[in-house]
């Protein structure tokens, strides 16, 4: 590994401090560690400092060392050892990390590196003329099946050609990096085979083809299934396979042995017990016209990121949006009856109460992530 040193003094800022939001996050993060082990927070705090300033400065290292009561040299050792920390200024709009490990190399990463040298700077870690772009070669980033790929900050861009990477760099240079499609850049679904599926293509249980999925990746065929039934032909020719008479049990060699008729027959309760009204009600999905449905609103110009609520993922957020739920304040105001309606509609009983959606939404509605950290002692999600 190459020697890693801090940037020259002339580019080092004189001081560092966390923003108010990051300071609250740092305090909450330190509290996660047992008494006497708070120095274990050194990596998260250095990463947050890098996210705030774009790189890890000497002042940031000194600040973290003081906050964690660590010797400066100990924090410096961490910052210079882990290559995830940038020790000099990088591009303000994009820092392109090109994977050069074997799978990506075999699929053309060397051409991507040549493009970066031509378009950004001939040397890694050096910025272009206006300081907006930089690049480096890195080791495996875990998307080998979609090689070659690059990382730009926290997002990956896969299945690249030099031409496509040049287009991506141009968009970041123009300040439109948020509009660039992440993940694979070709016509495939995530890491599915190029050219479509190669298995499960014989039709579904009714011998039909399942329509295209939501991603538009093509038709998905599922092999038909058959109900299990005894092979009557084999049973007729082999007594060992015959179904035993009532009150008898088949043995591996064919003969049967008697067993108690009491144990063979189900009880009358087992045969005739009806499904309870409560079970039937639990299985029934509430209607959209139900009086307990939470009030919906039209989609506002600015919607809240409901995924910040623990227990809400992209799919649930989409369903809530379809119900007219877009804001934390709406969820925070739900009554018990409305929570029960949503639980039933989403087909999971008790999650809202178990994950405490109401309290989470109330904190996020009142003060965003800073208030959430103050209430729960951790960052949302």
PDB file of C-alpha atoms in Angstrom, residues 28-320:
ATOM      1  CA  UNK A  28     -25.691  10.229  19.890  1.00  0.00           C
ATOM      2  CA  UNK A  29     -23.182   7.987  18.116  1.00  0.00           C
ATOM      3  CA  UNK A  30     -20.700   8.122  20.981  1.00  0.00           C
ATOM      4  CA  UNK A  31     -23.461   7.059  23.391  1.00  0.00           C
ATOM      5  CA  UNK A  32     -23.890   3.809  21.458  1.00  0.00           C
ATOM      6  CA  UNK A  33     -20.587   2.505  22.818  1.00  0.00           C
ATOM      7  CA  UNK A  34     -20.092   1.101  26.349  1.00  0.00           C
ATOM      8  CA  UNK A  35     -18.495   3.188  29.042  1.00  0.00           C
ATOM      9  CA  UNK A  36     -14.746   3.251  28.469  1.00  0.00           C
ATOM     10  CA  UNK A  37     -15.107   2.239  24.808  1.00  0.00           C
ATOM     11  CA  UNK A  38     -16.292   5.552  23.335  1.00  0.00           C
ATOM     12  CA  UNK A  39     -13.074   5.868  21.317  1.00  0.00           C
ATOM     13  CA  UNK A  40     -14.502   3.139  19.062  1.00  0.00           C
ATOM     14  CA  UNK A  41     -16.555   5.941  17.485  1.00  0.00           C
ATOM     15  CA  UNK A  42     -13.437   7.336  15.800  1.00  0.00           C
ATOM     16  CA  UNK A  43     -14.222   5.930  12.339  1.00  0.00           C
ATOM     17  CA  UNK A  44     -17.874   7.095  12.237  1.00  0.00           C
ATOM     18  CA  UNK A  45     -16.867  10.570  13.398  1.00  0.00           C
ATOM     19  CA  UNK A  46     -14.088  10.844  10.819  1.00  0.00           C
ATOM     20  CA  UNK A  47     -16.513   9.726   8.096  1.00  0.00           C
ATOM     21  CA  UNK A  48     -19.045  12.352   9.152  1.00  0.00           C
ATOM     22  CA  UNK A  49     -16.296  14.982   9.116  1.00  0.00           C
ATOM     23  CA  UNK A  50     -15.381  13.903   5.582  1.00  0.00           C
ATOM     24  CA  UNK A  51     -19.008  14.070   4.463  1.00  0.00           C
ATOM     25  CA  UNK A  52     -19.248  17.586   5.887  1.00  0.00           C
ATOM     26  CA  UNK A  53     -16.065  19.045   4.380  1.00  0.00           C
ATOM     27  CA  UNK A  54     -15.457  16.667   1.462  1.00  0.00           C
ATOM     28  CA  UNK A  55     -12.160  15.400   2.888  1.00  0.00           C
ATOM     29  CA  UNK A  56     -10.438  14.758   6.246  1.00  0.00           C
ATOM     30  CA  UNK A  57      -8.441  17.795   7.310  1.00  0.00           C
ATOM     31  CA  UNK A  58      -5.755  18.026   9.993  1.00  0.00           C
ATOM     32  CA  UNK A  59      -8.130  20.233  11.984  1.00  0.00           C
ATOM     33  CA  UNK A  60     -10.847  17.574  11.768  1.00  0.00           C
ATOM     34  CA  UNK A  61      -8.438  14.907  13.042  1.00  0.00           C
ATOM     35  CA  UNK A  62      -7.480  17.130  15.967  1.00  0.00           C
ATOM     36  CA  UNK A  63     -11.143  17.894  16.681  1.00  0.00           C
ATOM     37  CA  UNK A  64     -12.105  14.196  16.731  1.00  0.00           C
ATOM     38  CA  UNK A  65      -9.097  13.353  18.909  1.00  0.00           C
ATOM     39  CA  UNK A  66     -10.116  15.982  21.452  1.00  0.00           C
ATOM     40  CA  UNK A  67     -13.790  14.938  21.417  1.00  0.00           C
ATOM     41  CA  UNK A  68     -12.902  11.290  22.071  1.00  0.00           C
ATOM     42  CA  UNK A  69     -10.039  12.042  24.492  1.00  0.00           C
ATOM     43  CA  UNK A  70      -7.569  10.305  22.174  1.00  0.00           C
ATOM     44  CA  UNK A  71      -3.975  11.097  21.387  1.00  0.00           C
ATOM     45  CA  UNK A  72      -3.738  12.955  18.083  1.00  0.00           C
ATOM     46  CA  UNK A  73      -1.352  10.331  16.664  1.00  0.00           C
ATOM     47  CA  UNK A  74      -3.933   7.563  17.288  1.00  0.00           C
ATOM     48  CA  UNK A  75      -6.576   9.315  15.182  1.00  0.00           C
ATOM     49  CA  UNK A  76      -3.963  10.181  12.549  1.00  0.00           C
ATOM     50  CA  UNK A  77      -3.080   6.464  12.334  1.00  0.00           C
ATOM     51  CA  UNK A  78      -6.712   5.587  11.626  1.00  0.00           C
ATOM     52  CA  UNK A  79      -7.161   8.322   9.022  1.00  0.00           C
ATOM     53  CA  UNK A  80      -3.975   7.411   7.140  1.00  0.00           C
ATOM     54  CA  UNK A  81      -4.560   3.645   7.289  1.00  0.00           C
ATOM     55  CA  UNK A  82      -8.069   3.399   5.819  1.00  0.00           C
ATOM     56  CA  UNK A  83      -8.263   4.413   2.168  1.00  0.00           C
ATOM     57  CA  UNK A  84     -11.919   5.425   2.529  1.00  0.00           C
ATOM     58  CA  UNK A  85     -10.626   8.667   4.046  1.00  0.00           C
ATOM     59  CA  UNK A  86      -9.576  11.343   1.555  1.00  0.00           C
ATOM     60  CA  UNK A  87      -6.571  13.222   2.943  1.00  0.00           C
ATOM     61  CA  UNK A  88      -6.552  16.055   0.416  1.00  0.00           C
ATOM     62  CA  UNK A  89      -9.260  18.051  -1.355  1.00  0.00           C
ATOM     63  CA  UNK A  90     -11.186  16.090  -3.989  1.00  0.00           C
ATOM     64  CA  UNK A  91     -13.608  17.177  -6.669  1.00  0.00           C
ATOM     65  CA  UNK A  92     -16.473  19.185  -5.240  1.00  0.00           C
ATOM     66  CA  UNK A  93     -18.965  17.755  -7.746  1.00  0.00           C
ATOM     67  CA  UNK A  94     -17.586  14.260  -8.331  1.00  0.00           C
ATOM     68  CA  UNK A  95     -14.775  12.034  -7.130  1.00  0.00           C
ATOM     69  CA  UNK A  96     -14.728   9.030  -9.460  1.00  0.00           C
ATOM     70  CA  UNK A  97     -13.468   5.790  -7.907  1.00  0.00           C
ATOM     71  CA  UNK A  98     -12.704   3.356 -10.734  1.00  0.00           C
ATOM     72  CA  UNK A  99     -12.561  -0.317  -9.774  1.00  0.00           C
ATOM     73  CA  UNK A 100      -9.436  -1.888 -11.240  1.00  0.00           C
ATOM     74  CA  UNK A 101      -9.713  -5.396  -9.774  1.00  0.00           C
ATOM     75  CA  UNK A 102      -9.622  -8.440 -12.079  1.00  0.00           C
ATOM     76  CA  UNK A 103     -13.326  -8.738 -13.101  1.00  0.00           C
ATOM     77  CA  UNK A 104     -13.540  -5.043 -13.932  1.00  0.00           C
ATOM     78  CA  UNK A 105     -10.111  -5.081 -15.592  1.00  0.00           C
ATOM     79  CA  UNK A 106     -11.193  -7.962 -17.837  1.00  0.00           C
ATOM     80  CA  UNK A 107     -14.318  -6.026 -18.772  1.00  0.00           C
ATOM     81  CA  UNK A 108     -12.577  -2.779 -19.710  1.00  0.00           C
ATOM     82  CA  UNK A 109     -11.762  -0.752 -16.593  1.00  0.00           C
ATOM     83  CA  UNK A 110      -8.385   0.228 -18.065  1.00  0.00           C
ATOM     84  CA  UNK A 111     -10.227   2.217 -20.726  1.00  0.00           C
ATOM     85  CA  UNK A 112     -12.251   3.937 -17.997  1.00  0.00           C
ATOM     86  CA  UNK A 113      -9.015   4.914 -16.246  1.00  0.00           C
ATOM     87  CA  UNK A 114      -7.615   6.292 -19.516  1.00  0.00           C
ATOM     88  CA  UNK A 115     -10.778   8.385 -19.876  1.00  0.00           C
ATOM     89  CA  UNK A 116     -10.382   9.801 -16.357  1.00  0.00           C
ATOM     90  CA  UNK A 117      -6.757  10.685 -17.056  1.00  0.00           C
ATOM     91  CA  UNK A 118      -7.768  12.484 -20.240  1.00  0.00           C
ATOM     92  CA  UNK A 119     -10.912  14.169 -18.990  1.00  0.00           C
ATOM     93  CA  UNK A 120     -10.082  14.978 -15.350  1.00  0.00           C
ATOM     94  CA  UNK A 121      -6.367  14.870 -14.584  1.00  0.00           C
ATOM     95  CA  UNK A 122      -3.410  12.749 -15.627  1.00  0.00           C
ATOM     96  CA  UNK A 123      -2.741  11.898 -11.955  1.00  0.00           C
ATOM     97  CA  UNK A 124      -5.115  10.289  -9.446  1.00  0.00           C
ATOM     98  CA  UNK A 125      -6.296  12.397  -6.487  1.00  0.00           C
ATOM     99  CA  UNK A 126      -5.510  15.555  -8.469  1.00  0.00           C
ATOM    100  CA  UNK A 127      -8.422  17.816  -9.391  1.00  0.00           C
ATOM    101  CA  UNK A 128      -9.284  19.312 -12.742  1.00  0.00           C
ATOM    102  CA  UNK A 129      -8.635  22.992 -13.381  1.00  0.00           C
ATOM    103  CA  UNK A 130     -11.779  24.301 -11.666  1.00  0.00           C
ATOM    104  CA  UNK A 131     -11.575  21.819  -8.762  1.00  0.00           C
ATOM    105  CA  UNK A 132     -14.899  20.132  -9.465  1.00  0.00           C
ATOM    106  CA  UNK A 133     -13.651  16.672 -10.523  1.00  0.00           C
ATOM    107  CA  UNK A 134     -11.077  14.132  -9.344  1.00  0.00           C
ATOM    108  CA  UNK A 135     -10.528  10.371  -9.625  1.00  0.00           C
ATOM    109  CA  UNK A 136      -8.654   7.381  -8.242  1.00  0.00           C
ATOM    110  CA  UNK A 137      -8.296   3.658  -8.902  1.00  0.00           C
ATOM    111  CA  UNK A 138      -9.644   1.428  -6.117  1.00  0.00           C
ATOM    112  CA  UNK A 139      -9.977  -2.248  -5.288  1.00  0.00           C
ATOM    113  CA  UNK A 140     -13.126  -4.376  -5.588  1.00  0.00           C
ATOM    114  CA  UNK A 141     -16.348  -2.540  -4.789  1.00  0.00           C
ATOM    115  CA  UNK A 142     -18.609  -5.589  -4.841  1.00  0.00           C
ATOM    116  CA  UNK A 143     -20.432  -5.334  -8.182  1.00  0.00           C
ATOM    117  CA  UNK A 144     -18.286  -7.786 -10.138  1.00  0.00           C
ATOM    118  CA  UNK A 145     -21.184  -9.281 -12.107  1.00  0.00           C
ATOM    119  CA  UNK A 146     -21.923  -5.783 -13.471  1.00  0.00           C
ATOM    120  CA  UNK A 147     -18.302  -4.949 -14.296  1.00  0.00           C
ATOM    121  CA  UNK A 148     -16.823  -2.534 -15.109  1.00  0.00           C
ATOM    122  CA  UNK A 149     -18.085  -0.049 -12.562  1.00  0.00           C
ATOM    123  CA  UNK A 150     -17.229   3.123 -10.683  1.00  0.00           C
ATOM    124  CA  UNK A 151     -18.334   4.737  -7.440  1.00  0.00           C
ATOM    125  CA  UNK A 152     -19.066   8.446  -7.212  1.00  0.00           C
ATOM    126  CA  UNK A 153     -19.408   9.363  -3.559  1.00  0.00           C
ATOM    127  CA  UNK A 154     -21.966   6.800  -2.252  1.00  0.00           C
ATOM    128  CA  UNK A 155     -23.519   5.646  -5.537  1.00  0.00           C
ATOM    129  CA  UNK A 156     -22.334   2.991  -7.995  1.00  0.00           C
ATOM    130  CA  UNK A 157     -22.552   3.136 -11.790  1.00  0.00           C
ATOM    131  CA  UNK A 158     -22.207  -0.242 -13.468  1.00  0.00           C
ATOM    132  CA  UNK A 159     -21.937  -1.974 -16.881  1.00  0.00           C
ATOM    133  CA  UNK A 160     -20.018   1.040 -18.163  1.00  0.00           C
ATOM    134  CA  UNK A 161     -18.393   1.885 -21.450  1.00  0.00           C
ATOM    135  CA  UNK A 162     -15.956   4.794 -21.796  1.00  0.00           C
ATOM    136  CA  UNK A 163     -18.628   6.672 -23.737  1.00  0.00           C
ATOM    137  CA  UNK A 164     -21.246   6.227 -21.005  1.00  0.00           C
ATOM    138  CA  UNK A 165     -18.802   7.190 -18.234  1.00  0.00           C
ATOM    139  CA  UNK A 166     -17.908  10.337 -20.157  1.00  0.00           C
ATOM    140  CA  UNK A 167     -21.595  11.267 -20.315  1.00  0.00           C
ATOM    141  CA  UNK A 168     -21.924  10.690 -16.553  1.00  0.00           C
ATOM    142  CA  UNK A 169     -18.870  12.825 -15.781  1.00  0.00           C
ATOM    143  CA  UNK A 170     -20.236  15.604 -17.993  1.00  0.00           C
ATOM    144  CA  UNK A 171     -23.524  15.576 -16.070  1.00  0.00           C
ATOM    145  CA  UNK A 172     -21.738  15.841 -12.734  1.00  0.00           C
ATOM    146  CA  UNK A 173     -19.528  18.589 -14.110  1.00  0.00           C
ATOM    147  CA  UNK A 174     -22.653  20.500 -15.125  1.00  0.00           C
ATOM    148  CA  UNK A 175     -24.069  20.156 -11.610  1.00  0.00           C
ATOM    149  CA  UNK A 176     -26.728  17.619 -12.617  1.00  0.00           C
ATOM    150  CA  UNK A 177     -25.271  14.563 -10.885  1.00  0.00           C
ATOM    151  CA  UNK A 178     -28.513  13.949  -8.997  1.00  0.00           C
ATOM    152  CA  UNK A 179     -30.242  13.212 -12.318  1.00  0.00           C
ATOM    153  CA  UNK A 180     -27.844  10.440 -13.354  1.00  0.00           C
ATOM    154  CA  UNK A 181     -29.265   6.919 -13.268  1.00  0.00           C
ATOM    155  CA  UNK A 182     -27.436   4.839 -10.673  1.00  0.00           C
ATOM    156  CA  UNK A 183     -26.702   1.110 -10.872  1.00  0.00           C
ATOM    157  CA  UNK A 184     -26.533  -0.703 -14.187  1.00  0.00           C
ATOM    158  CA  UNK A 185     -26.358   1.494 -17.267  1.00  0.00           C
ATOM    159  CA  UNK A 186     -27.623  -1.130 -19.723  1.00  0.00           C
ATOM    160  CA  UNK A 187     -30.926  -2.915 -20.341  1.00  0.00           C
ATOM    161  CA  UNK A 188     -30.861  -5.396 -17.495  1.00  0.00           C
ATOM    162  CA  UNK A 189     -32.581  -5.617 -14.115  1.00  0.00           C
ATOM    163  CA  UNK A 190     -30.031  -5.177 -11.330  1.00  0.00           C
ATOM    164  CA  UNK A 191     -27.724  -8.209 -11.766  1.00  0.00           C
ATOM    165  CA  UNK A 192     -30.054 -10.346 -13.882  1.00  0.00           C
ATOM    166  CA  UNK A 193     -28.503 -12.040 -16.951  1.00  0.00           C
ATOM    167  CA  UNK A 194     -27.890  -9.818 -19.967  1.00  0.00           C
ATOM    168  CA  UNK A 195     -30.452 -10.780 -22.582  1.00  0.00           C
ATOM    169  CA  UNK A 196     -33.154 -11.874 -20.150  1.00  0.00           C
ATOM    170  CA  UNK A 197     -33.965 -14.831 -17.963  1.00  0.00           C
ATOM    171  CA  UNK A 198     -32.450 -18.244 -18.654  1.00  0.00           C
ATOM    172  CA  UNK A 199     -34.574 -20.339 -16.267  1.00  0.00           C
ATOM    173  CA  UNK A 200     -38.161 -20.641 -14.973  1.00  0.00           C
ATOM    174  CA  UNK A 201     -39.542 -20.225 -18.476  1.00  0.00           C
ATOM    175  CA  UNK A 202     -42.073 -23.066 -18.854  1.00  0.00           C
ATOM    176  CA  UNK A 203     -45.324 -21.303 -17.869  1.00  0.00           C
ATOM    177  CA  UNK A 204     -47.153 -20.932 -14.587  1.00  0.00           C
ATOM    178  CA  UNK A 205     -49.387 -23.420 -12.797  1.00  0.00           C
ATOM    179  CA  UNK A 206     -52.119 -22.945 -15.402  1.00  0.00           C
ATOM    180  CA  UNK A 207     -49.670 -23.303 -18.270  1.00  0.00           C
ATOM    181  CA  UNK A 208     -49.705 -19.570 -18.973  1.00  0.00           C
ATOM    182  CA  UNK A 209     -47.016 -16.921 -19.198  1.00  0.00           C
ATOM    183  CA  UNK A 210     -46.866 -14.348 -16.432  1.00  0.00           C
ATOM    184  CA  UNK A 211     -47.057 -10.777 -17.866  1.00  0.00           C
ATOM    185  CA  UNK A 212     -44.129  -8.400 -17.829  1.00  0.00           C
ATOM    186  CA  UNK A 213     -43.001  -7.343 -14.402  1.00  0.00           C
ATOM    187  CA  UNK A 214     -42.962  -3.756 -13.194  1.00  0.00           C
ATOM    188  CA  UNK A 215     -39.370  -3.243 -14.268  1.00  0.00           C
ATOM    189  CA  UNK A 216     -40.213  -4.052 -17.884  1.00  0.00           C
ATOM    190  CA  UNK A 217     -37.573  -6.758 -17.954  1.00  0.00           C
ATOM    191  CA  UNK A 218     -39.723  -9.090 -20.033  1.00  0.00           C
ATOM    192  CA  UNK A 219     -42.040 -11.978 -19.411  1.00  0.00           C
ATOM    193  CA  UNK A 220     -41.361 -14.256 -16.481  1.00  0.00           C
ATOM    194  CA  UNK A 221     -42.355 -17.871 -16.994  1.00  0.00           C
ATOM    195  CA  UNK A 222     -42.924 -20.207 -14.079  1.00  0.00           C
ATOM    196  CA  UNK A 223     -42.980 -23.988 -14.507  1.00  0.00           C
ATOM    197  CA  UNK A 224     -46.376 -25.632 -13.978  1.00  0.00           C
ATOM    198  CA  UNK A 225     -47.037 -27.521 -10.786  1.00  0.00           C
ATOM    199  CA  UNK A 226     -49.031 -30.700 -10.252  1.00  0.00           C
ATOM    200  CA  UNK A 227     -51.078 -31.694  -7.249  1.00  0.00           C
ATOM    201  CA  UNK A 228     -49.512 -34.620  -5.461  1.00  0.00           C
ATOM    202  CA  UNK A 229     -51.486 -37.829  -6.037  1.00  0.00           C
ATOM    203  CA  UNK A 230     -50.723 -41.546  -5.632  1.00  0.00           C
ATOM    204  CA  UNK A 231     -49.545 -43.542  -8.613  1.00  0.00           C
ATOM    205  CA  UNK A 232     -52.526 -45.906  -8.918  1.00  0.00           C
ATOM    206  CA  UNK A 233     -50.901 -48.006 -11.605  1.00  0.00           C
ATOM    207  CA  UNK A 234     -47.903 -48.747  -9.411  1.00  0.00           C
ATOM    208  CA  UNK A 235     -50.163 -49.401  -6.430  1.00  0.00           C
ATOM    209  CA  UNK A 236     -52.159 -51.999  -8.369  1.00  0.00           C
ATOM    210  CA  UNK A 237     -49.045 -53.985  -9.244  1.00  0.00           C
ATOM    211  CA  UNK A 238     -47.180 -53.535  -5.963  1.00  0.00           C
ATOM    212  CA  UNK A 239     -49.126 -54.326  -2.761  1.00  0.00           C
ATOM    213  CA  UNK A 240     -46.547 -52.485  -0.715  1.00  0.00           C
ATOM    214  CA  UNK A 241     -47.735 -49.223  -2.270  1.00  0.00           C
ATOM    215  CA  UNK A 242     -51.466 -49.745  -1.689  1.00  0.00           C
ATOM    216  CA  UNK A 243     -53.307 -47.344   0.581  1.00  0.00           C
ATOM    217  CA  UNK A 244     -54.035 -49.115   3.890  1.00  0.00           C
ATOM    218  CA  UNK A 245     -57.573 -49.734   5.022  1.00  0.00           C
ATOM    219  CA  UNK A 246     -59.061 -47.688   7.825  1.00  0.00           C
ATOM    220  CA  UNK A 247     -57.447 -48.585  11.094  1.00  0.00           C
ATOM    221  CA  UNK A 248     -54.331 -50.074   9.440  1.00  0.00           C
ATOM    222  CA  UNK A 249     -50.854 -48.712   8.776  1.00  0.00           C
ATOM    223  CA  UNK A 250     -48.653 -49.646   5.820  1.00  0.00           C
ATOM    224  CA  UNK A 251     -45.204 -51.087   6.536  1.00  0.00           C
ATOM    225  CA  UNK A 252     -42.158 -50.917   4.258  1.00  0.00           C
ATOM    226  CA  UNK A 253     -42.555 -54.592   3.325  1.00  0.00           C
ATOM    227  CA  UNK A 254     -46.182 -54.350   2.333  1.00  0.00           C
ATOM    228  CA  UNK A 255     -48.204 -55.985   5.164  1.00  0.00           C
ATOM    229  CA  UNK A 256     -50.230 -53.785   7.435  1.00  0.00           C
ATOM    230  CA  UNK A 257     -50.467 -53.630  11.167  1.00  0.00           C
ATOM    231  CA  UNK A 258     -53.499 -52.710  13.180  1.00  0.00           C
ATOM    232  CA  UNK A 259     -53.648 -49.435  15.024  1.00  0.00           C
ATOM    233  CA  UNK A 260     -56.199 -47.877  17.288  1.00  0.00           C
ATOM    234  CA  UNK A 261     -59.273 -46.566  15.465  1.00  0.00           C
ATOM    235  CA  UNK A 262     -59.441 -43.869  18.120  1.00  0.00           C
ATOM    236  CA  UNK A 263     -56.080 -42.483  17.058  1.00  0.00           C
ATOM    237  CA  UNK A 264     -56.850 -42.881  13.348  1.00  0.00           C
ATOM    238  CA  UNK A 265     -59.993 -40.780  13.257  1.00  0.00           C
ATOM    239  CA  UNK A 266     -60.034 -37.039  13.932  1.00  0.00           C
ATOM    240  CA  UNK A 267     -62.183 -35.764  16.733  1.00  0.00           C
ATOM    241  CA  UNK A 268     -65.512 -34.156  15.999  1.00  0.00           C
ATOM    242  CA  UNK A 269     -64.025 -30.816  17.094  1.00  0.00           C
ATOM    243  CA  UNK A 270     -61.285 -31.136  14.483  1.00  0.00           C
ATOM    244  CA  UNK A 271     -63.793 -31.928  11.750  1.00  0.00           C
ATOM    245  CA  UNK A 272     -66.458 -29.373  12.488  1.00  0.00           C
ATOM    246  CA  UNK A 273     -64.852 -26.446  14.351  1.00  0.00           C
ATOM    247  CA  UNK A 274     -65.805 -23.260  12.448  1.00  0.00           C
ATOM    248  CA  UNK A 275     -63.463 -20.353  11.799  1.00  0.00           C
ATOM    249  CA  UNK A 276     -64.003 -17.787  14.529  1.00  0.00           C
ATOM    250  CA  UNK A 277     -65.484 -14.386  13.737  1.00  0.00           C
ATOM    251  CA  UNK A 278     -62.262 -12.780  15.017  1.00  0.00           C
ATOM    252  CA  UNK A 279     -60.071 -14.813  12.651  1.00  0.00           C
ATOM    253  CA  UNK A 280     -62.365 -13.987   9.747  1.00  0.00           C
ATOM    254  CA  UNK A 281     -62.227 -10.299  10.629  1.00  0.00           C
ATOM    255  CA  UNK A 282     -58.407 -10.414  10.822  1.00  0.00           C
ATOM    256  CA  UNK A 283     -58.251 -11.966   7.371  1.00  0.00           C
ATOM    257  CA  UNK A 284     -60.568  -9.326   5.873  1.00  0.00           C
ATOM    258  CA  UNK A 285     -58.818  -6.291   4.400  1.00  0.00           C
ATOM    259  CA  UNK A 286     -60.511  -2.995   5.377  1.00  0.00           C
ATOM    260  CA  UNK A 287     -62.168  -1.038   2.600  1.00  0.00           C
ATOM    261  CA  UNK A 288     -61.014   2.308   1.266  1.00  0.00           C
ATOM    262  CA  UNK A 289     -64.399   3.813   2.188  1.00  0.00           C
ATOM    263  CA  UNK A 290     -64.106   2.699   5.813  1.00  0.00           C
ATOM    264  CA  UNK A 291     -64.740   5.494   8.307  1.00  0.00           C
ATOM    265  CA  UNK A 292     -61.491   4.714  10.154  1.00  0.00           C
ATOM    266  CA  UNK A 293     -59.301   5.280   7.113  1.00  0.00           C
ATOM    267  CA  UNK A 294     -56.856   8.166   7.816  1.00  0.00           C
ATOM    268  CA  UNK A 295     -57.620  11.387   5.983  1.00  0.00           C
ATOM    269  CA  UNK A 296     -55.795  11.712   2.670  1.00  0.00           C
ATOM    270  CA  UNK A 297     -54.328  14.857   1.134  1.00  0.00           C
ATOM    271  CA  UNK A 298     -53.386  15.794  -2.412  1.00  0.00           C
ATOM    272  CA  UNK A 299     -49.726  15.251  -3.211  1.00  0.00           C
ATOM    273  CA  UNK A 300     -47.901  18.387  -1.977  1.00  0.00           C
ATOM    274  CA  UNK A 301     -45.072  20.072  -3.842  1.00  0.00           C
ATOM    275  CA  UNK A 302     -42.649  18.832  -1.161  1.00  0.00           C
ATOM    276  CA  UNK A 303     -43.237  15.385   0.319  1.00  0.00           C
ATOM    277  CA  UNK A 304     -41.561  13.944   3.401  1.00  0.00           C
ATOM    278  CA  UNK A 305     -39.212  10.967   3.118  1.00  0.00           C
ATOM    279  CA  UNK A 306     -41.395   8.449   4.965  1.00  0.00           C
ATOM    280  CA  UNK A 307     -38.581   5.880   4.698  1.00  0.00           C
ATOM    281  CA  UNK A 308     -36.889   7.711   7.580  1.00  0.00           C
ATOM    282  CA  UNK A 309     -39.462   6.001   9.815  1.00  0.00           C
ATOM    283  CA  UNK A 310     -38.036   2.678  10.989  1.00  0.00           C
ATOM    284  CA  UNK A 311     -40.233  -0.062   9.525  1.00  0.00           C
ATOM    285  CA  UNK A 312     -41.140   1.838   6.345  1.00  0.00           C
ATOM    286  CA  UNK A 313     -39.314   0.820   3.183  1.00  0.00           C
ATOM    287  CA  UNK A 314     -39.737   1.973  -0.439  1.00  0.00           C
ATOM    288  CA  UNK A 315     -42.688  -0.362  -1.070  1.00  0.00           C
ATOM    289  CA  UNK A 316     -44.596   0.712   2.045  1.00  0.00           C
ATOM    290  CA  UNK A 317     -43.845   4.353   1.316  1.00  0.00           C
ATOM    291  CA  UNK A 318     -45.371   3.924  -2.140  1.00  0.00           C
ATOM    292  CA  UNK A 319     -48.484   2.303  -0.673  1.00  0.00           C
ATOM    293  CA  UNK A 320     -48.861   5.090   1.902  1.00  0.00           C
TER     294      UNK A 320
END
